[in-house]
PDB file of C-alpha atoms in Angstrom:
ATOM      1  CA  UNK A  28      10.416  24.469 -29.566  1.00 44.00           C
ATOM      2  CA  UNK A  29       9.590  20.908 -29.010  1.00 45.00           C
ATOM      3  CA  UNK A  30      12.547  20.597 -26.738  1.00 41.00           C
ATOM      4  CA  UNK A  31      11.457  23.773 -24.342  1.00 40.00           C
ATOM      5  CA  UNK A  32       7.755  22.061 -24.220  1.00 38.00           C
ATOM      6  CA  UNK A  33       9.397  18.641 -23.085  1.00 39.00           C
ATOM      7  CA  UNK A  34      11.119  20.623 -20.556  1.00 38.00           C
ATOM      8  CA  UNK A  35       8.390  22.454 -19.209  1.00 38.00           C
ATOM      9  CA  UNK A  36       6.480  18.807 -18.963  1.00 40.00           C
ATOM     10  CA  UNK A  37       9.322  17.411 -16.937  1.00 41.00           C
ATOM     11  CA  UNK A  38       9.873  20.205 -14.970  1.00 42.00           C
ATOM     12  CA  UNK A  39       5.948  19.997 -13.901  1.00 42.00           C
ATOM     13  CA  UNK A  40       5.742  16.587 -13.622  1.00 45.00           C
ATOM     14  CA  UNK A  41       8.907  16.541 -11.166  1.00 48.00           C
ATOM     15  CA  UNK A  42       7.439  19.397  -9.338  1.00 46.00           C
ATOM     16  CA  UNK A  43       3.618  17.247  -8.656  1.00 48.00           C
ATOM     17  CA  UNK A  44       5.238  14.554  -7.382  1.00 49.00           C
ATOM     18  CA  UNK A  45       6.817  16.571  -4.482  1.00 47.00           C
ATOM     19  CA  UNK A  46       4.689  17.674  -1.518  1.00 49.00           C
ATOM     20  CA  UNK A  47       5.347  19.991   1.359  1.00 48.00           C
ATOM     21  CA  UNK A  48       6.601  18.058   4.388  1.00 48.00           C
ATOM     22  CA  UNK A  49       6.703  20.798   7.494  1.00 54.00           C
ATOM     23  CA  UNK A  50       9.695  18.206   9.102  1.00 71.00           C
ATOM     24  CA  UNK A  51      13.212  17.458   9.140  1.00 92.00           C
ATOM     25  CA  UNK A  52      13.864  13.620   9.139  1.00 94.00           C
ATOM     26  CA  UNK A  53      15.340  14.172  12.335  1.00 95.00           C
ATOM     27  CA  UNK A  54      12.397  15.415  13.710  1.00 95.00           C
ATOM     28  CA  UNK A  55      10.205  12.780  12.208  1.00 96.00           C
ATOM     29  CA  UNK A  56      12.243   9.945  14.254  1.00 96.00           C
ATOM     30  CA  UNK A  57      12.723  12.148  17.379  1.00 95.00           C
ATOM     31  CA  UNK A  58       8.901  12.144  16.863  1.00 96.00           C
ATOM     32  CA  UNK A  59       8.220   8.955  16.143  1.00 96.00           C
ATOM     33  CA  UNK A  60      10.694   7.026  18.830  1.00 96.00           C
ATOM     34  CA  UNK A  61       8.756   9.194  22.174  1.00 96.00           C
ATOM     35  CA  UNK A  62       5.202   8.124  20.723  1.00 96.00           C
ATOM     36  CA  UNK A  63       6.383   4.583  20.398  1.00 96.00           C
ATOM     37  CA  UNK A  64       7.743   4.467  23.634  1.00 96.00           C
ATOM     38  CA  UNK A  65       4.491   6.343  25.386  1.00 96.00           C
ATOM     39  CA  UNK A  66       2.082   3.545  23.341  1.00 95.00           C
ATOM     40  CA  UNK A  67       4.284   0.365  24.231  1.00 94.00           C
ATOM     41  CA  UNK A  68       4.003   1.911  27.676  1.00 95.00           C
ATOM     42  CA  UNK A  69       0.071   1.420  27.779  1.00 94.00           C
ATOM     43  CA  UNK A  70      -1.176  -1.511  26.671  1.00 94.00           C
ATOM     44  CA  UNK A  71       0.700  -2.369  23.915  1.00 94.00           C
ATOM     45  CA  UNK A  72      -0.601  -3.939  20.321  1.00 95.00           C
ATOM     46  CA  UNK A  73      -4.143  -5.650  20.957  1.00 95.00           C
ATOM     47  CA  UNK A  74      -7.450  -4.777  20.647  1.00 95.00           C
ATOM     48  CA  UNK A  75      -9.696  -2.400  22.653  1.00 94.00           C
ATOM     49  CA  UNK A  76     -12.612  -4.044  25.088  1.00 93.00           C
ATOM     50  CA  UNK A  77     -15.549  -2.262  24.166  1.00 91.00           C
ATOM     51  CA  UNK A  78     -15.949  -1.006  28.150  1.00 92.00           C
ATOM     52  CA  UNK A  79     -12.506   1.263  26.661  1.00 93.00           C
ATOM     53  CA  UNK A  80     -14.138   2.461  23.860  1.00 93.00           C
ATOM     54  CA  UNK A  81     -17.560   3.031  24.743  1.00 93.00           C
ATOM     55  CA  UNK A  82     -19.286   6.674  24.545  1.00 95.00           C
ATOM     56  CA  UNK A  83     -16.039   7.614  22.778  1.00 97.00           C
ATOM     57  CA  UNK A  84     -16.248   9.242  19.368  1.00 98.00           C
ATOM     58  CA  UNK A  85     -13.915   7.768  17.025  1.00 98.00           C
ATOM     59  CA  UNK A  86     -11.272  10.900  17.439  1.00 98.00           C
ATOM     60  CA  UNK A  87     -11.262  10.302  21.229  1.00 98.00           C
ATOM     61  CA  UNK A  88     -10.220   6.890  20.210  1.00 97.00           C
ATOM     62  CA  UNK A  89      -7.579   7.838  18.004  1.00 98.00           C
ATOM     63  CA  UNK A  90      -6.245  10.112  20.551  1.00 98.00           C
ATOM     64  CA  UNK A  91      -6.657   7.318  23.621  1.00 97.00           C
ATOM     65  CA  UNK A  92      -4.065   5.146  20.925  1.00 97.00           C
ATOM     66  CA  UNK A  93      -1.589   7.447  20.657  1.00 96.00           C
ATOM     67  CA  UNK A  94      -1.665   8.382  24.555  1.00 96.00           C
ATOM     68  CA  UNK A  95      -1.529   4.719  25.003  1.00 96.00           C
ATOM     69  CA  UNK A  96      -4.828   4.802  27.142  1.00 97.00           C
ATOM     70  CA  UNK A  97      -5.904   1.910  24.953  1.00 97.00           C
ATOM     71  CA  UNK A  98      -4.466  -0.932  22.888  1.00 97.00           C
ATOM     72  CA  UNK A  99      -3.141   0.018  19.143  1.00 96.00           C
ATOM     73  CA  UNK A 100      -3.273  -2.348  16.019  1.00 96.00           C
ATOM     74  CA  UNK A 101      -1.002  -5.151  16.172  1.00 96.00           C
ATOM     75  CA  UNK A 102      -0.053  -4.875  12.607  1.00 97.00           C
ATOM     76  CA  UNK A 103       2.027  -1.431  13.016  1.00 96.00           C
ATOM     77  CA  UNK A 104       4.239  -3.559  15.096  1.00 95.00           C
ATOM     78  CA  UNK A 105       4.338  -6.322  12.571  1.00 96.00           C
ATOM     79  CA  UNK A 106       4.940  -3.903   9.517  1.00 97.00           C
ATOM     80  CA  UNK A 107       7.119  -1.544  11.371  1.00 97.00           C
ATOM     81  CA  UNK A 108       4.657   1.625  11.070  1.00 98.00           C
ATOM     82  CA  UNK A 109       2.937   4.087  13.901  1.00 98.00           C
ATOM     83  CA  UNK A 110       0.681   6.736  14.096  1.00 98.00           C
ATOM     84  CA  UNK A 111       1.784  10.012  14.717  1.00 98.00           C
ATOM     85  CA  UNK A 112      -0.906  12.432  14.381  1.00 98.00           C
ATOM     86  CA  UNK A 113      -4.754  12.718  14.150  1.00 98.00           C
ATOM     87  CA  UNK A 114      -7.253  15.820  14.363  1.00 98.00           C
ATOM     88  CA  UNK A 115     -10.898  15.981  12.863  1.00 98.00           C
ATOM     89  CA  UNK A 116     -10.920  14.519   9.346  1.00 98.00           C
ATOM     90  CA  UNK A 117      -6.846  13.737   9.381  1.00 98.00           C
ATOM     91  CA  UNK A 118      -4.211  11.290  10.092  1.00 98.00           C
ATOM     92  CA  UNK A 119      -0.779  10.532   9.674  1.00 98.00           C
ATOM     93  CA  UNK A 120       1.243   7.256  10.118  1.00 99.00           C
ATOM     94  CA  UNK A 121       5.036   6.940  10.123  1.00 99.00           C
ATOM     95  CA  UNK A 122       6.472   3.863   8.445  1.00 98.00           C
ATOM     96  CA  UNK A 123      10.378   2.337   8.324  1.00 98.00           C
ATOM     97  CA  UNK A 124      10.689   1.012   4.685  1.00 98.00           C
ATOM     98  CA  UNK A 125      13.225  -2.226   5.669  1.00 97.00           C
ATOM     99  CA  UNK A 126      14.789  -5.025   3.830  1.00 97.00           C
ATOM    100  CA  UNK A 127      11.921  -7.450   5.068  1.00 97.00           C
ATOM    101  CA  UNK A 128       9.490  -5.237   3.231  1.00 98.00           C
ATOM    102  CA  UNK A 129      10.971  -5.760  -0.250  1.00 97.00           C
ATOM    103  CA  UNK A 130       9.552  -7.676  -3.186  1.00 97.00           C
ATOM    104  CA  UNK A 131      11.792  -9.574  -5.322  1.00 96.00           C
ATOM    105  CA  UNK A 132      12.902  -6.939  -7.625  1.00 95.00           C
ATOM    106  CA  UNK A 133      14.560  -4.635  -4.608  1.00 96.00           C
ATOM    107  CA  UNK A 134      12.006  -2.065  -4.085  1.00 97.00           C
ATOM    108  CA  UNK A 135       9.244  -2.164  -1.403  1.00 98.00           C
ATOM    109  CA  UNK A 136       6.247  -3.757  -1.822  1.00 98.00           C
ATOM    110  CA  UNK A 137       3.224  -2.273  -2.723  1.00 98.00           C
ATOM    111  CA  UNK A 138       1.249  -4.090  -0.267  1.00 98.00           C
ATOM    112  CA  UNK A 139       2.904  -2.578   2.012  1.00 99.00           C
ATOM    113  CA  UNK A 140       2.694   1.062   0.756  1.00 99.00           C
ATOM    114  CA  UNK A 141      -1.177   0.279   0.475  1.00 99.00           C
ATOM    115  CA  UNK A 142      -1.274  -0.981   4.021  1.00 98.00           C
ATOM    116  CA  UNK A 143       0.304   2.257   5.150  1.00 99.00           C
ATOM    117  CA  UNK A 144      -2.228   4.623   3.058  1.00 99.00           C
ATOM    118  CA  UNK A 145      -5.014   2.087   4.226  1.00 99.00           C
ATOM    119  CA  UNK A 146      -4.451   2.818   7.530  1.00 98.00           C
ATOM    120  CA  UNK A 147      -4.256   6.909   7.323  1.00 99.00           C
ATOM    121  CA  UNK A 148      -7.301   6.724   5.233  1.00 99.00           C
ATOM    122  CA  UNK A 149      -9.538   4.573   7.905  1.00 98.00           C
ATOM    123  CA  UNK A 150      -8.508   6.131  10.832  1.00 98.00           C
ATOM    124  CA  UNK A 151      -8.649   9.738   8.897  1.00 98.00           C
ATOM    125  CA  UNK A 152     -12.494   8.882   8.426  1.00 98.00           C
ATOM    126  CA  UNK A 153     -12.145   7.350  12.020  1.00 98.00           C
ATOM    127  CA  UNK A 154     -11.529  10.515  13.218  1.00 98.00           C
ATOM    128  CA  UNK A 155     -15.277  11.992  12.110  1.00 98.00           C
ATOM    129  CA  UNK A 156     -17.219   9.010  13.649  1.00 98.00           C
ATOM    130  CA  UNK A 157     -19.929   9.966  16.414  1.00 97.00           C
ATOM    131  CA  UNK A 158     -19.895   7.744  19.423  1.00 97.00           C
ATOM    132  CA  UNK A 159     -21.622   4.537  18.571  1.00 94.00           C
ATOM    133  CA  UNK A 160     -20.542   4.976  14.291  1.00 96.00           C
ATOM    134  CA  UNK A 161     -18.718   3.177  12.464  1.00 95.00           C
ATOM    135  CA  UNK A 162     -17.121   2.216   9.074  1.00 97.00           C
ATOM    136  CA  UNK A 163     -15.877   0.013   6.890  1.00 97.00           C
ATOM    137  CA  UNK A 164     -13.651  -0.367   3.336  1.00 97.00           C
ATOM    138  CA  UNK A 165     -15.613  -0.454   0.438  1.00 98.00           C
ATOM    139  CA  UNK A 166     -13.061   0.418  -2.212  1.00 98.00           C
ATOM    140  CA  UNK A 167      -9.479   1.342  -1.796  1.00 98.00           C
ATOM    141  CA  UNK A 168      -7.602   2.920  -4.898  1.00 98.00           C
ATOM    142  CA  UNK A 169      -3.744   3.394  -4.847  1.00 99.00           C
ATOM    143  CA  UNK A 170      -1.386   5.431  -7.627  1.00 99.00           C
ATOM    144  CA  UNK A 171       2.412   4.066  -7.194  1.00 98.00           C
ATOM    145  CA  UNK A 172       4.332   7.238  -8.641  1.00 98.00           C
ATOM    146  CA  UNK A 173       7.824   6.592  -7.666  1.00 98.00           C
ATOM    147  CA  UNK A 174       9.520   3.136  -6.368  1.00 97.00           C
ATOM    148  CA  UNK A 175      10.954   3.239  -2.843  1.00 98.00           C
ATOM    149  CA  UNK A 176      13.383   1.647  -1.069  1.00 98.00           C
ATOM    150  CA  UNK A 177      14.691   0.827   2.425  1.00 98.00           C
ATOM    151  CA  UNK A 178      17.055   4.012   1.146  1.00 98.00           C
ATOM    152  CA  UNK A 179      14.494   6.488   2.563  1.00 97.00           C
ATOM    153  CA  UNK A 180      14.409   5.827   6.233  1.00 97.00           C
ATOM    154  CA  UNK A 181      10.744   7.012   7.054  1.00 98.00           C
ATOM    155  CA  UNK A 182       7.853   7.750   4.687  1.00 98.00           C
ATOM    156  CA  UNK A 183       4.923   9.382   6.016  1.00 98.00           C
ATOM    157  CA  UNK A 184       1.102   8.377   5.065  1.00 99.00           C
ATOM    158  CA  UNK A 185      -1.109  11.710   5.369  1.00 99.00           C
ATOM    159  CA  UNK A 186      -4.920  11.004   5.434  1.00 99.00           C
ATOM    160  CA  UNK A 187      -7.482  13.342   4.796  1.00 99.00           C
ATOM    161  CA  UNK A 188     -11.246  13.481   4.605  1.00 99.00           C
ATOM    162  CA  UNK A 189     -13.230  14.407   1.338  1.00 99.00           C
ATOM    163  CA  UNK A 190     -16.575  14.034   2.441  1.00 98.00           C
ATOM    164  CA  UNK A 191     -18.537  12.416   5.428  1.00 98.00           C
ATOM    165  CA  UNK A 192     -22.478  11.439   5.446  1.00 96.00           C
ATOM    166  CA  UNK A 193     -24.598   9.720   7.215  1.00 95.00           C
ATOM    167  CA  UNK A 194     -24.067   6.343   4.695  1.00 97.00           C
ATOM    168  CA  UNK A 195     -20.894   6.913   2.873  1.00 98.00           C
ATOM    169  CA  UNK A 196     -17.369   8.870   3.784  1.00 98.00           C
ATOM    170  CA  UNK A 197     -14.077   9.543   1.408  1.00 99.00           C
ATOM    171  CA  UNK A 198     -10.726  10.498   1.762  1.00 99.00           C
ATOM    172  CA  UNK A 199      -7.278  10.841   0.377  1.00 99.00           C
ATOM    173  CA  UNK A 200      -4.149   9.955   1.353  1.00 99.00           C
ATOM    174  CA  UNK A 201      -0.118  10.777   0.097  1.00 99.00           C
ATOM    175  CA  UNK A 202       2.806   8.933   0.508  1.00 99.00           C
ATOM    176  CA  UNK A 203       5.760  11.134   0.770  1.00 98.00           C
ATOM    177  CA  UNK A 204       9.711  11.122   2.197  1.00 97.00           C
ATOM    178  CA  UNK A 205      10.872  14.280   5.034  1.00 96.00           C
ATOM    179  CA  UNK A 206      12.315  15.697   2.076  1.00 95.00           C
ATOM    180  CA  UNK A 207       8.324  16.093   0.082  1.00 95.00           C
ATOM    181  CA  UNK A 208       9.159  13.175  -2.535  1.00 97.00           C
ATOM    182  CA  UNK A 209       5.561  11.621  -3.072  1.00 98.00           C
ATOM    183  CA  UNK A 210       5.747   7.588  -3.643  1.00 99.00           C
ATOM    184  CA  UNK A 211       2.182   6.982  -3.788  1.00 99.00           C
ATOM    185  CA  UNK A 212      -1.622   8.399  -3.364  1.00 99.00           C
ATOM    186  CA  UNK A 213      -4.878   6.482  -2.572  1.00 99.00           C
ATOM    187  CA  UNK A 214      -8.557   7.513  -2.526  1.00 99.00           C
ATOM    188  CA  UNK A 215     -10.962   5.254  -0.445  1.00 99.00           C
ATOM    189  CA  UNK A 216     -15.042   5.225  -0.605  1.00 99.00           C
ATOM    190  CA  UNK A 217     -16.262   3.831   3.193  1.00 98.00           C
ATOM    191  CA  UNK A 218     -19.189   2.510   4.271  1.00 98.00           C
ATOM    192  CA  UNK A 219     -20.799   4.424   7.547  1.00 98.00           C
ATOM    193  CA  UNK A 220     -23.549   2.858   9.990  1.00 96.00           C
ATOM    194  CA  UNK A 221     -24.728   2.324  13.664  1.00 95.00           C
ATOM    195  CA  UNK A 222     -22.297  -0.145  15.301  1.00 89.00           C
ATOM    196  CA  UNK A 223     -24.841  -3.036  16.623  1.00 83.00           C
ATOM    197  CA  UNK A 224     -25.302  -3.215  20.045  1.00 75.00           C
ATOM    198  CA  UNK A 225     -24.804  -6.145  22.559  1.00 63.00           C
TER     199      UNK A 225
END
């Protein structure tokens, strides 16, 4: 008896830690390489001027990135990560889990799993911000389920929105392989207010 109950917790807890991914990892990198190319083709990493972003709401922003109308963050070019798709209240990023992203005991570093979530849960709540919104981190919380290495050649962060008021927005985010291994999942509590004017 005990050993068909420790079976049945395996087998569940194996099964939770695998989500549905709709891709082949072919696809994901076919994917990833022509939205790449498209925002290097715009402006490149940088930062937006505010005449760019100005009466747009923060989805039309997120879209102007990946059309590379308008500057994306310099740090998915330092980290080796993109985005690859947003709609209201979700986001994904695509990240290359490399040598120069391991810690010292040979698996990746969590900082950089957080950095990836981080980013799918911002821009996920970016994605519900009225024109002349915006937010900011209060609290970021990320579960590390599974170690990963530069083994798995693309992990994708999913972001999606809990709740969004007026004050205060949440989401949640997965970590997860082509093949639906989950690595990690992170909740985040923002901050929402009226961007100041100049």
């Amino acid at each position: 008896m005990i050993f068909i109950v420790a079976t049945i917790i395996a087998y569940a807890t194996k099964k939770d830690r695998t989500v549905s991914a709709p891709h082949s990892l072919e696809a994901w990198i076919t994917q990833e390489a022509a939205i790449v190319e498209r925002m290097e083709a715009g402006p490149g990493p940088g930062l937006a001027t505010p005449a760019q972003i100005a009466g747009k709401s923060g989805l039309e922003v997120m879209q102007a990135m990946l059309n590379g109308e308008i500057p994306f963050a310099a740090i998915a070019k330092t980290l080796d990560f993109s985005l690859i798709e947003v709609a209201p209240g979700r986001a994904v990023f695509q990240g290359t889990p490399l040598a120069r992203h391991l810690n010292p005991l040979g698996t990746i570093h969590g900082g950089w799993v957080a950095t990836l979530l981080d980013s799918a849960l911002g821009c996920t709540i970016h994605t519900m911000m009225p024109p002349g919104r915006g937010y900011t981190t209060a609290e970021l919380g990320v579960n590390y389920v599974k170690g990963l290495t530069p083994k798995v050649q693309r992990v994708r962060a999913e972001g999606k929105v809990i709740h969004c008021g007026r004050q205060l927005a949440t989401a949640e985010a997965r970590l997860f392989s082509a093949d639906g291994t989950l690595f990690a999942h992170a909740t985040t509590t923002c901050l929402v207010f009226e961007m100041p004017t100049r």
